[in-house]
mmCIF file with all atom_site columns, C-alpha atoms in Angstrom:
data_model
loop_
_atom_site.group_PDB
_atom_site.id
_atom_site.type_symbol
_atom_site.label_atom_id
_atom_site.label_alt_id
_atom_site.label_comp_id
_atom_site.label_asym_id
_atom_site.label_entity_id
_atom_site.label_seq_id
_atom_site.pdbx_PDB_ins_code
_atom_site.Cartn_x
_atom_site.Cartn_y
_atom_site.Cartn_z
_atom_site.occupancy
_atom_site.B_iso_or_equiv
_atom_site.pdbx_formal_charge
_atom_site.auth_seq_id
_atom_site.auth_comp_id
_atom_site.auth_asym_id
_atom_site.auth_atom_id
_atom_site.pdbx_PDB_model_num
ATOM 1   C CA . MET A 1 1   ? 161.899 110.953 -3.817 1.00 75.00 ? 1   MET A CA 1
ATOM 2   C CA . ILE A 1 2   ? 165.557 111.030 -3.319 1.00 82.00 ? 2   ILE A CA 1
ATOM 3   C CA . LEU A 1 3   ? 165.276 114.378 -1.644 1.00 85.00 ? 3   LEU A CA 1
ATOM 4   C CA . ILE A 1 4   ? 162.821 113.066 0.914  1.00 85.00 ? 4   ILE A CA 1
ATOM 5   C CA . LYS A 1 5   ? 164.975 110.011 1.530  1.00 85.00 ? 5   LYS A CA 1
ATOM 6   C CA . ASN A 1 6   ? 168.012 112.201 2.151  1.00 84.00 ? 6   ASN A CA 1
ATOM 7   C CA . LYS A 1 7   ? 166.099 114.347 4.602  1.00 80.00 ? 7   LYS A CA 1
ATOM 8   C CA . LEU A 1 8   ? 164.869 111.333 6.546  1.00 77.00 ? 8   LEU A CA 1
ATOM 9   C CA . GLU A 1 9   ? 168.379 109.901 6.732  1.00 80.00 ? 9   GLU A CA 1
ATOM 10  C CA . ASN A 1 10  ? 169.639 113.231 8.015  1.00 77.00 ? 10  ASN A CA 1
ATOM 11  C CA . LEU A 1 11  ? 166.957 113.226 10.633 1.00 72.00 ? 11  LEU A CA 1
ATOM 12  C CA . TYR A 1 12  ? 167.793 109.781 11.946 1.00 74.00 ? 12  TYR A CA 1
ATOM 13  C CA . LEU A 1 13  ? 171.501 110.389 11.826 1.00 77.00 ? 13  LEU A CA 1
ATOM 14  C CA . ASN A 1 14  ? 171.144 113.535 13.900 1.00 76.00 ? 14  ASN A CA 1
ATOM 15  C CA . PRO A 1 15  ? 168.983 112.528 16.935 1.00 76.00 ? 15  PRO A CA 1
ATOM 16  C CA . ASN A 1 16  ? 169.632 115.776 18.789 1.00 81.00 ? 16  ASN A CA 1
ATOM 17  C CA . SER A 1 17  ? 167.763 117.970 16.298 1.00 78.00 ? 17  SER A CA 1
ATOM 18  C CA . THR A 1 18  ? 164.388 119.407 17.328 1.00 84.00 ? 18  THR A CA 1
ATOM 19  C CA . ILE A 1 19  ? 162.643 117.933 14.321 1.00 78.00 ? 19  ILE A CA 1
ATOM 20  C CA . PHE A 1 20  ? 163.787 114.445 15.345 1.00 78.00 ? 20  PHE A CA 1
ATOM 21  C CA . LYS A 1 21  ? 162.563 115.028 18.865 1.00 85.00 ? 21  LYS A CA 1
ATOM 22  C CA . VAL A 1 22  ? 159.150 116.215 17.635 1.00 86.00 ? 22  VAL A CA 1
ATOM 23  C CA . VAL A 1 23  ? 158.729 113.298 15.217 1.00 81.00 ? 23  VAL A CA 1
ATOM 24  C CA . ASN A 1 24  ? 159.833 110.852 17.885 1.00 85.00 ? 24  ASN A CA 1
ATOM 25  C CA . PHE A 1 25  ? 157.363 112.380 20.403 1.00 91.00 ? 25  PHE A CA 1
ATOM 26  C CA . ILE A 1 26  ? 154.535 112.104 17.880 1.00 90.00 ? 26  ILE A CA 1
ATOM 27  C CA . ARG A 1 27  ? 155.421 108.469 17.144 1.00 91.00 ? 27  ARG A CA 1
ATOM 28  C CA . LYS A 1 28  ? 155.574 107.503 20.825 1.00 94.00 ? 28  LYS A CA 1
ATOM 29  C CA . ASN A 1 29  ? 152.433 109.402 21.938 1.00 94.00 ? 29  ASN A CA 1
ATOM 30  C CA . GLN A 1 30  ? 150.285 108.800 18.898 1.00 94.00 ? 30  GLN A CA 1
ATOM 31  C CA . LYS A 1 31  ? 147.159 107.679 20.835 1.00 94.00 ? 31  LYS A CA 1
ATOM 32  C CA . THR A 1 32  ? 147.333 110.641 23.203 1.00 94.00 ? 32  THR A CA 1
ATOM 33  C CA . ILE A 1 33  ? 147.686 113.103 20.343 1.00 93.00 ? 33  ILE A CA 1
ATOM 34  C CA . GLN A 1 34  ? 144.808 111.480 18.438 1.00 93.00 ? 34  GLN A CA 1
ATOM 35  C CA . THR A 1 35  ? 142.623 111.691 21.537 1.00 92.00 ? 35  THR A CA 1
ATOM 36  C CA . PHE A 1 36  ? 143.532 115.353 22.015 1.00 92.00 ? 36  PHE A CA 1
ATOM 37  C CA . ILE A 1 37  ? 142.782 116.191 18.376 1.00 92.00 ? 37  ILE A CA 1
ATOM 38  C CA . PHE A 1 38  ? 139.498 114.251 18.539 1.00 91.00 ? 38  PHE A CA 1
ATOM 39  C CA . PHE A 1 39  ? 138.517 116.049 21.728 1.00 90.00 ? 39  PHE A CA 1
ATOM 40  C CA . THR A 1 40  ? 139.462 119.441 20.313 1.00 90.00 ? 40  THR A CA 1
ATOM 41  C CA . LEU A 1 41  ? 137.837 119.055 16.897 1.00 92.00 ? 41  LEU A CA 1
ATOM 42  C CA . ILE A 1 42  ? 134.781 116.927 17.723 1.00 92.00 ? 42  ILE A CA 1
ATOM 43  C CA . ILE A 1 43  ? 133.801 116.904 21.405 1.00 91.00 ? 43  ILE A CA 1
ATOM 44  C CA . LEU A 1 44  ? 134.258 120.623 22.225 1.00 91.00 ? 44  LEU A CA 1
ATOM 45  C CA . PRO A 1 45  ? 132.092 121.867 19.320 1.00 93.00 ? 45  PRO A CA 1
ATOM 46  C CA . ILE A 1 46  ? 129.426 119.291 20.211 1.00 94.00 ? 46  ILE A CA 1
ATOM 47  C CA . LEU A 1 47  ? 129.461 120.448 23.845 1.00 94.00 ? 47  LEU A CA 1
ATOM 48  C CA . TYR A 1 48  ? 129.259 124.069 22.678 1.00 96.00 ? 48  TYR A CA 1
ATOM 49  C CA . ILE A 1 49  ? 126.269 123.255 20.440 1.00 96.00 ? 49  ILE A CA 1
ATOM 50  C CA . ILE A 1 50  ? 124.537 121.442 23.322 1.00 97.00 ? 50  ILE A CA 1
ATOM 51  C CA . LYS A 1 51  ? 125.153 124.431 25.625 1.00 97.00 ? 51  LYS A CA 1
ATOM 52  C CA . ILE A 1 52  ? 123.715 126.830 23.029 1.00 98.00 ? 52  ILE A CA 1
ATOM 53  C CA . HIS A 1 53  ? 120.691 124.541 22.556 1.00 98.00 ? 53  HIS A CA 1
ATOM 54  C CA . LEU A 1 54  ? 120.053 124.474 26.316 1.00 97.00 ? 54  LEU A CA 1
ATOM 55  C CA . ASP A 1 55  ? 120.437 128.274 26.512 1.00 97.00 ? 55  ASP A CA 1
ATOM 56  C CA . ILE A 1 56  ? 117.937 128.707 23.670 1.00 98.00 ? 56  ILE A CA 1
ATOM 57  C CA . ASN A 1 57  ? 115.443 126.383 25.396 1.00 97.00 ? 57  ASN A CA 1
ATOM 58  C CA . GLN A 1 58  ? 115.862 128.285 28.657 1.00 97.00 ? 58  GLN A CA 1
ATOM 59  C CA . PHE A 1 59  ? 115.393 131.597 26.817 1.00 98.00 ? 59  PHE A CA 1
ATOM 60  C CA . LEU A 1 60  ? 112.235 130.316 25.080 1.00 97.00 ? 60  LEU A CA 1
ATOM 61  C CA . GLU A 1 61  ? 110.861 129.110 28.419 1.00 97.00 ? 61  GLU A CA 1
ATOM 62  C CA . LYS A 1 62  ? 111.561 132.525 29.926 1.00 97.00 ? 62  LYS A CA 1
ATOM 63  C CA . ILE A 1 63  ? 109.773 134.211 26.990 1.00 97.00 ? 63  ILE A CA 1
ATOM 64  C CA . GLY A 1 64  ? 106.787 131.866 27.452 1.00 96.00 ? 64  GLY A CA 1
ATOM 65  C CA . ASN A 1 65  ? 106.600 132.731 31.154 1.00 97.00 ? 65  ASN A CA 1
ATOM 66  C CA . GLN A 1 66  ? 106.789 136.433 30.361 1.00 97.00 ? 66  GLN A CA 1
ATOM 67  C CA . ASN A 1 67  ? 104.009 136.065 27.761 1.00 97.00 ? 67  ASN A CA 1
ATOM 68  C CA . VAL A 1 68  ? 101.796 134.350 30.340 1.00 96.00 ? 68  VAL A CA 1
ATOM 69  C CA . ASN A 1 69  ? 102.639 137.078 32.861 1.00 96.00 ? 69  ASN A CA 1
ATOM 70  C CA . LEU A 1 70  ? 101.925 139.838 30.327 1.00 96.00 ? 70  LEU A CA 1
ATOM 71  C CA . THR A 1 71  ? 98.616  138.216 29.359 1.00 96.00 ? 71  THR A CA 1
ATOM 72  C CA . HIS A 1 72  ? 97.639  138.042 33.027 1.00 96.00 ? 72  HIS A CA 1
ATOM 73  C CA . GLN A 1 73  ? 98.630  141.677 33.590 1.00 96.00 ? 73  GLN A CA 1
ATOM 74  C CA . LYS A 1 74  ? 96.739  142.704 30.432 1.00 96.00 ? 74  LYS A CA 1
ATOM 75  C CA . ASN A 1 75  ? 93.597  140.953 31.711 1.00 96.00 ? 75  ASN A CA 1
ATOM 76  C CA . LEU A 1 76  ? 93.957  142.649 35.104 1.00 95.00 ? 76  LEU A CA 1
ATOM 77  C CA . TYR A 1 77  ? 94.454  146.018 33.403 1.00 95.00 ? 77  TYR A CA 1
ATOM 78  C CA . ASN A 1 78  ? 91.393  145.498 31.191 1.00 94.00 ? 78  ASN A CA 1
ATOM 79  C CA . GLN A 1 79  ? 89.298  144.542 34.232 1.00 93.00 ? 79  GLN A CA 1
ATOM 80  C CA . LEU A 1 80  ? 90.511  147.605 36.095 1.00 92.00 ? 80  LEU A CA 1
ATOM 81  C CA . PHE A 1 81  ? 89.896  149.796 33.050 1.00 90.00 ? 81  PHE A CA 1
ATOM 82  C CA . ASP A 1 82  ? 86.345  148.438 32.666 1.00 85.00 ? 82  ASP A CA 1
ATOM 83  C CA . LYS A 1 83  ? 85.720  148.958 36.373 1.00 82.00 ? 83  LYS A CA 1
ATOM 84  C CA . VAL A 1 84  ? 86.949  152.564 36.210 1.00 81.00 ? 84  VAL A CA 1
ATOM 85  C CA . LYS A 1 85  ? 84.941  153.162 33.031 1.00 76.00 ? 85  LYS A CA 1
ATOM 86  C CA . SER A 1 86  ? 81.742  151.833 34.603 1.00 68.00 ? 86  SER A CA 1
ATOM 87  C CA . LYS A 1 87  ? 82.382  153.908 37.725 1.00 66.00 ? 87  LYS A CA 1
ATOM 88  C CA . LYS A 1 88  ? 83.005  156.951 35.529 1.00 66.00 ? 88  LYS A CA 1
ATOM 89  C CA . THR A 1 89  ? 79.752  156.265 33.677 1.00 60.00 ? 89  THR A CA 1
ATOM 90  C CA . GLU A 1 90  ? 77.882  155.966 36.966 1.00 53.00 ? 90  GLU A CA 1
ATOM 91  C CA . ASN A 1 91  ? 79.374  159.241 38.111 1.00 53.00 ? 91  ASN A CA 1
ATOM 92  C CA . ASN A 1 92  ? 78.451  160.694 34.757 1.00 77.00 ? 92  ASN A CA 1
ATOM 93  C CA . LEU A 1 93  ? 74.796  159.816 35.233 1.00 79.00 ? 93  LEU A CA 1
ATOM 94  C CA . THR A 1 94  ? 74.881  161.249 38.733 1.00 81.00 ? 94  THR A CA 1
ATOM 95  C CA . ASN A 1 95  ? 76.591  164.428 37.543 1.00 83.00 ? 95  ASN A CA 1
ATOM 96  C CA . ILE A 1 96  ? 74.079  164.916 34.733 1.00 86.00 ? 96  ILE A CA 1
ATOM 97  C CA . ASN A 1 97  ? 71.161  164.388 37.140 1.00 86.00 ? 97  ASN A CA 1
ATOM 98  C CA . THR A 1 98  ? 72.709  166.842 39.593 1.00 88.00 ? 98  THR A CA 1
ATOM 99  C CA . THR A 1 99  ? 73.283  169.428 36.856 1.00 88.00 ? 99  THR A CA 1
ATOM 100 C CA . ILE A 1 100 ? 69.682  169.196 35.629 1.00 90.00 ? 100 ILE A CA 1
ATOM 101 C CA . GLN A 1 101 ? 68.316  169.453 39.173 1.00 91.00 ? 101 GLN A CA 1
ATOM 102 C CA . LYS A 1 102 ? 70.524  172.463 39.965 1.00 92.00 ? 102 LYS A CA 1
ATOM 103 C CA . ILE A 1 103 ? 69.266  174.263 36.866 1.00 92.00 ? 103 ILE A CA 1
ATOM 104 C CA . ALA A 1 104 ? 65.681  173.422 37.862 1.00 91.00 ? 104 ALA A CA 1
ATOM 105 C CA . GLN A 1 105 ? 66.278  174.735 41.401 1.00 92.00 ? 105 GLN A CA 1
ATOM 106 C CA . LYS A 1 106 ? 67.863  177.896 39.989 1.00 93.00 ? 106 LYS A CA 1
ATOM 107 C CA . HIS A 1 107 ? 64.588  178.653 38.164 1.00 90.00 ? 107 HIS A CA 1
ATOM 108 C CA . HIS A 1 108 ? 62.425  177.434 41.083 1.00 90.00 ? 108 HIS A CA 1
ATOM 109 C CA . LEU A 1 109 ? 61.044  174.476 39.118 1.00 89.00 ? 109 LEU A CA 1
ATOM 110 C CA . ASN A 1 110 ? 59.927  171.099 40.404 1.00 89.00 ? 110 ASN A CA 1
ATOM 111 C CA . ILE A 1 111 ? 60.773  168.165 38.171 1.00 90.00 ? 111 ILE A CA 1
ATOM 112 C CA . ASP A 1 112 ? 57.682  165.972 37.839 1.00 90.00 ? 112 ASP A CA 1
ATOM 113 C CA . ASN A 1 113 ? 59.449  163.089 36.134 1.00 90.00 ? 113 ASN A CA 1
ATOM 114 C CA . LEU A 1 114 ? 63.070  162.311 35.233 1.00 89.00 ? 114 LEU A CA 1
ATOM 115 C CA . ASN A 1 115 ? 63.754  158.915 33.643 1.00 88.00 ? 115 ASN A CA 1
ATOM 116 C CA . TRP A 1 116 ? 66.915  157.523 32.068 1.00 87.00 ? 116 TRP A CA 1
ATOM 117 C CA . ASN A 1 117 ? 66.796  155.329 28.972 1.00 86.00 ? 117 ASN A CA 1
ATOM 118 C CA . LEU A 1 118 ? 70.093  153.421 28.707 1.00 80.00 ? 118 LEU A CA 1
ATOM 119 C CA . GLU A 1 119 ? 69.043  150.753 26.199 1.00 78.00 ? 119 GLU A CA 1
ATOM 120 C CA . GLN A 1 120 ? 69.440  152.602 22.896 1.00 71.00 ? 120 GLN A CA 1
ATOM 121 C CA . GLY A 1 121 ? 72.054  155.196 23.753 1.00 74.00 ? 121 GLY A CA 1
ATOM 122 C CA . LYS A 1 122 ? 71.744  157.412 26.779 1.00 82.00 ? 122 LYS A CA 1
ATOM 123 C CA . SER A 1 123 ? 68.686  159.605 26.838 1.00 87.00 ? 123 SER A CA 1
ATOM 124 C CA . ILE A 1 124 ? 66.718  161.398 29.528 1.00 89.00 ? 124 ILE A CA 1
ATOM 125 C CA . GLU A 1 125 ? 62.960  161.817 29.551 1.00 91.00 ? 125 GLU A CA 1
ATOM 126 C CA . LEU A 1 126 ? 62.066  164.921 31.522 1.00 92.00 ? 126 LEU A CA 1
ATOM 127 C CA . LYS A 1 127 ? 58.661  166.337 32.502 1.00 93.00 ? 127 LYS A CA 1
ATOM 128 C CA . ILE A 1 128 ? 58.157  169.683 34.238 1.00 92.00 ? 128 ILE A CA 1
ATOM 129 C CA . THR A 1 129 ? 55.040  171.781 34.785 1.00 90.00 ? 129 THR A CA 1
ATOM 130 C CA . ALA A 1 130 ? 55.575  175.504 35.470 1.00 90.00 ? 130 ALA A CA 1
ATOM 131 C CA . ASP A 1 131 ? 54.989  178.989 34.108 1.00 90.00 ? 131 ASP A CA 1
ATOM 132 C CA . SER A 1 132 ? 56.261  179.671 30.599 1.00 86.00 ? 132 SER A CA 1
ATOM 133 C CA . HIS A 1 133 ? 58.905  182.241 31.564 1.00 90.00 ? 133 HIS A CA 1
ATOM 134 C CA . SER A 1 134 ? 60.676  179.861 33.972 1.00 90.00 ? 134 SER A CA 1
ATOM 135 C CA . LEU A 1 135 ? 60.443  176.989 31.488 1.00 90.00 ? 135 LEU A CA 1
ATOM 136 C CA . PHE A 1 136 ? 62.014  179.012 28.673 1.00 91.00 ? 136 PHE A CA 1
ATOM 137 C CA . ASN A 1 137 ? 64.865  180.076 30.956 1.00 92.00 ? 137 ASN A CA 1
ATOM 138 C CA . PHE A 1 138 ? 65.301  176.426 31.973 1.00 92.00 ? 138 PHE A CA 1
ATOM 139 C CA . ILE A 1 139 ? 65.387  175.338 28.298 1.00 91.00 ? 139 ILE A CA 1
ATOM 140 C CA . ASN A 1 140 ? 67.917  178.068 27.546 1.00 92.00 ? 140 ASN A CA 1
ATOM 141 C CA . ASP A 1 141 ? 70.209  176.926 30.379 1.00 91.00 ? 141 ASP A CA 1
ATOM 142 C CA . LEU A 1 142 ? 69.939  173.287 29.259 1.00 89.00 ? 142 LEU A CA 1
ATOM 143 C CA . ASN A 1 143 ? 71.001  174.390 25.771 1.00 90.00 ? 143 ASN A CA 1
ATOM 144 C CA . LYS A 1 144 ? 74.242  175.670 27.275 1.00 89.00 ? 144 LYS A CA 1
ATOM 145 C CA . ILE A 1 145 ? 75.231  172.183 28.453 1.00 85.00 ? 145 ILE A CA 1
ATOM 146 C CA . GLU A 1 146 ? 77.549  170.877 25.726 1.00 83.00 ? 146 GLU A CA 1
ATOM 147 C CA . TYR A 1 147 ? 76.975  167.168 26.255 1.00 81.00 ? 147 TYR A CA 1
ATOM 148 C CA . LEU A 1 148 ? 73.147  167.326 26.194 1.00 86.00 ? 148 LEU A CA 1
ATOM 149 C CA . LYS A 1 149 ? 71.118  167.723 23.017 1.00 90.00 ? 149 LYS A CA 1
ATOM 150 C CA . TYR A 1 150 ? 67.359  167.946 22.577 1.00 88.00 ? 150 TYR A CA 1
ATOM 151 C CA . HIS A 1 151 ? 65.889  165.022 20.717 1.00 89.00 ? 151 HIS A CA 1
ATOM 152 C CA . LEU A 1 152 ? 62.244  165.887 21.318 1.00 90.00 ? 152 LEU A CA 1
ATOM 153 C CA . LEU A 1 153 ? 60.691  168.933 22.953 1.00 91.00 ? 153 LEU A CA 1
ATOM 154 C CA . THR A 1 154 ? 56.952  169.295 23.564 1.00 91.00 ? 154 THR A CA 1
ATOM 155 C CA . LEU A 1 155 ? 55.210  172.212 25.263 1.00 89.00 ? 155 LEU A CA 1
ATOM 156 C CA . THR A 1 156 ? 51.533  171.773 26.080 1.00 90.00 ? 156 THR A CA 1
ATOM 157 C CA . LYS A 1 157 ? 49.063  173.841 28.037 1.00 88.00 ? 157 LYS A CA 1
ATOM 158 C CA . SER A 1 158 ? 48.557  172.384 31.465 1.00 83.00 ? 158 SER A CA 1
ATOM 159 C CA . ALA A 1 159 ? 45.273  171.849 33.243 1.00 82.00 ? 159 ALA A CA 1
ATOM 160 C CA . GLU A 1 160 ? 46.547  174.126 35.998 1.00 78.00 ? 160 GLU A CA 1
ATOM 161 C CA . ASP A 1 161 ? 45.940  177.844 35.584 1.00 79.00 ? 161 ASP A CA 1
ATOM 162 C CA . ARG A 1 162 ? 48.588  179.666 33.486 1.00 83.00 ? 162 ARG A CA 1
ATOM 163 C CA . LYS A 1 163 ? 50.987  176.713 33.501 1.00 88.00 ? 163 LYS A CA 1
ATOM 164 C CA . VAL A 1 164 ? 52.798  174.992 30.655 1.00 90.00 ? 164 VAL A CA 1
ATOM 165 C CA . GLU A 1 165 ? 53.908  171.381 30.657 1.00 91.00 ? 165 GLU A CA 1
ATOM 166 C CA . LEU A 1 166 ? 57.381  170.639 29.233 1.00 90.00 ? 166 LEU A CA 1
ATOM 167 C CA . THR A 1 167 ? 57.980  167.093 28.037 1.00 92.00 ? 167 THR A CA 1
ATOM 168 C CA . THR A 1 168 ? 61.396  166.574 26.508 1.00 92.00 ? 168 THR A CA 1
ATOM 169 C CA . THR A 1 169 ? 63.858  163.873 25.589 1.00 90.00 ? 169 THR A CA 1
ATOM 170 C CA . LEU A 1 170 ? 67.506  164.828 25.985 1.00 89.00 ? 170 LEU A CA 1
ATOM 171 C CA . VAL A 1 171 ? 70.277  162.783 24.388 1.00 88.00 ? 171 VAL A CA 1
ATOM 172 C CA . VAL A 1 172 ? 73.653  162.522 26.104 1.00 84.00 ? 172 VAL A CA 1
ATOM 173 C CA . LEU A 1 173 ? 76.410  162.979 23.547 1.00 80.00 ? 173 LEU A CA 1
ATOM 174 C CA . ALA A 1 174 ? 79.183  160.375 23.450 1.00 66.00 ? 174 ALA A CA 1
ATOM 175 C CA . ASN A 1 175 ? 82.092  162.749 24.175 1.00 53.00 ? 175 ASN A CA 1
ATOM 176 C CA . LYS A 1 176 ? 80.890  163.222 27.766 1.00 49.00 ? 176 LYS A CA 1
ATOM 177 C CA . GLU A 1 177 ? 81.732  159.571 28.472 1.00 45.00 ? 177 GLU A CA 1
#
């Protein structure tokens, strides 16, 4: 205690020392210093927290907008994909019909009936009446098409002279789609 008392007396007896000037400044400007410390230790961190909170809210809003945009783009892409797929399927049916008719023309055959069954998988019901040699060549060429498979094949003698009637059901394999 005595030591502290001696130091304080020294301070007040020597008013030109820097320690005296600092203590005197603190004593005179106590409210200003308290306000500065309060502002530095309390208000600035609170303002920083509020700024971070607002930035997070803005970021979350931006993410929400991007999610809505991505969902919209995904829906548009799916619609476009479905449209292209249906167009591809339509072209597929046309291409298969064209291929079958070209093979029939190659062997000089007339197709009596060609029907598509799209309800339970894709299948083609085909009916041709011609001589046996041409029909067997036609069957052989149809066997070479990788995406067509015979499900049912019936050969019957036709009412016309020396003609055979081919009635067949061809199944379109899924990998052609």
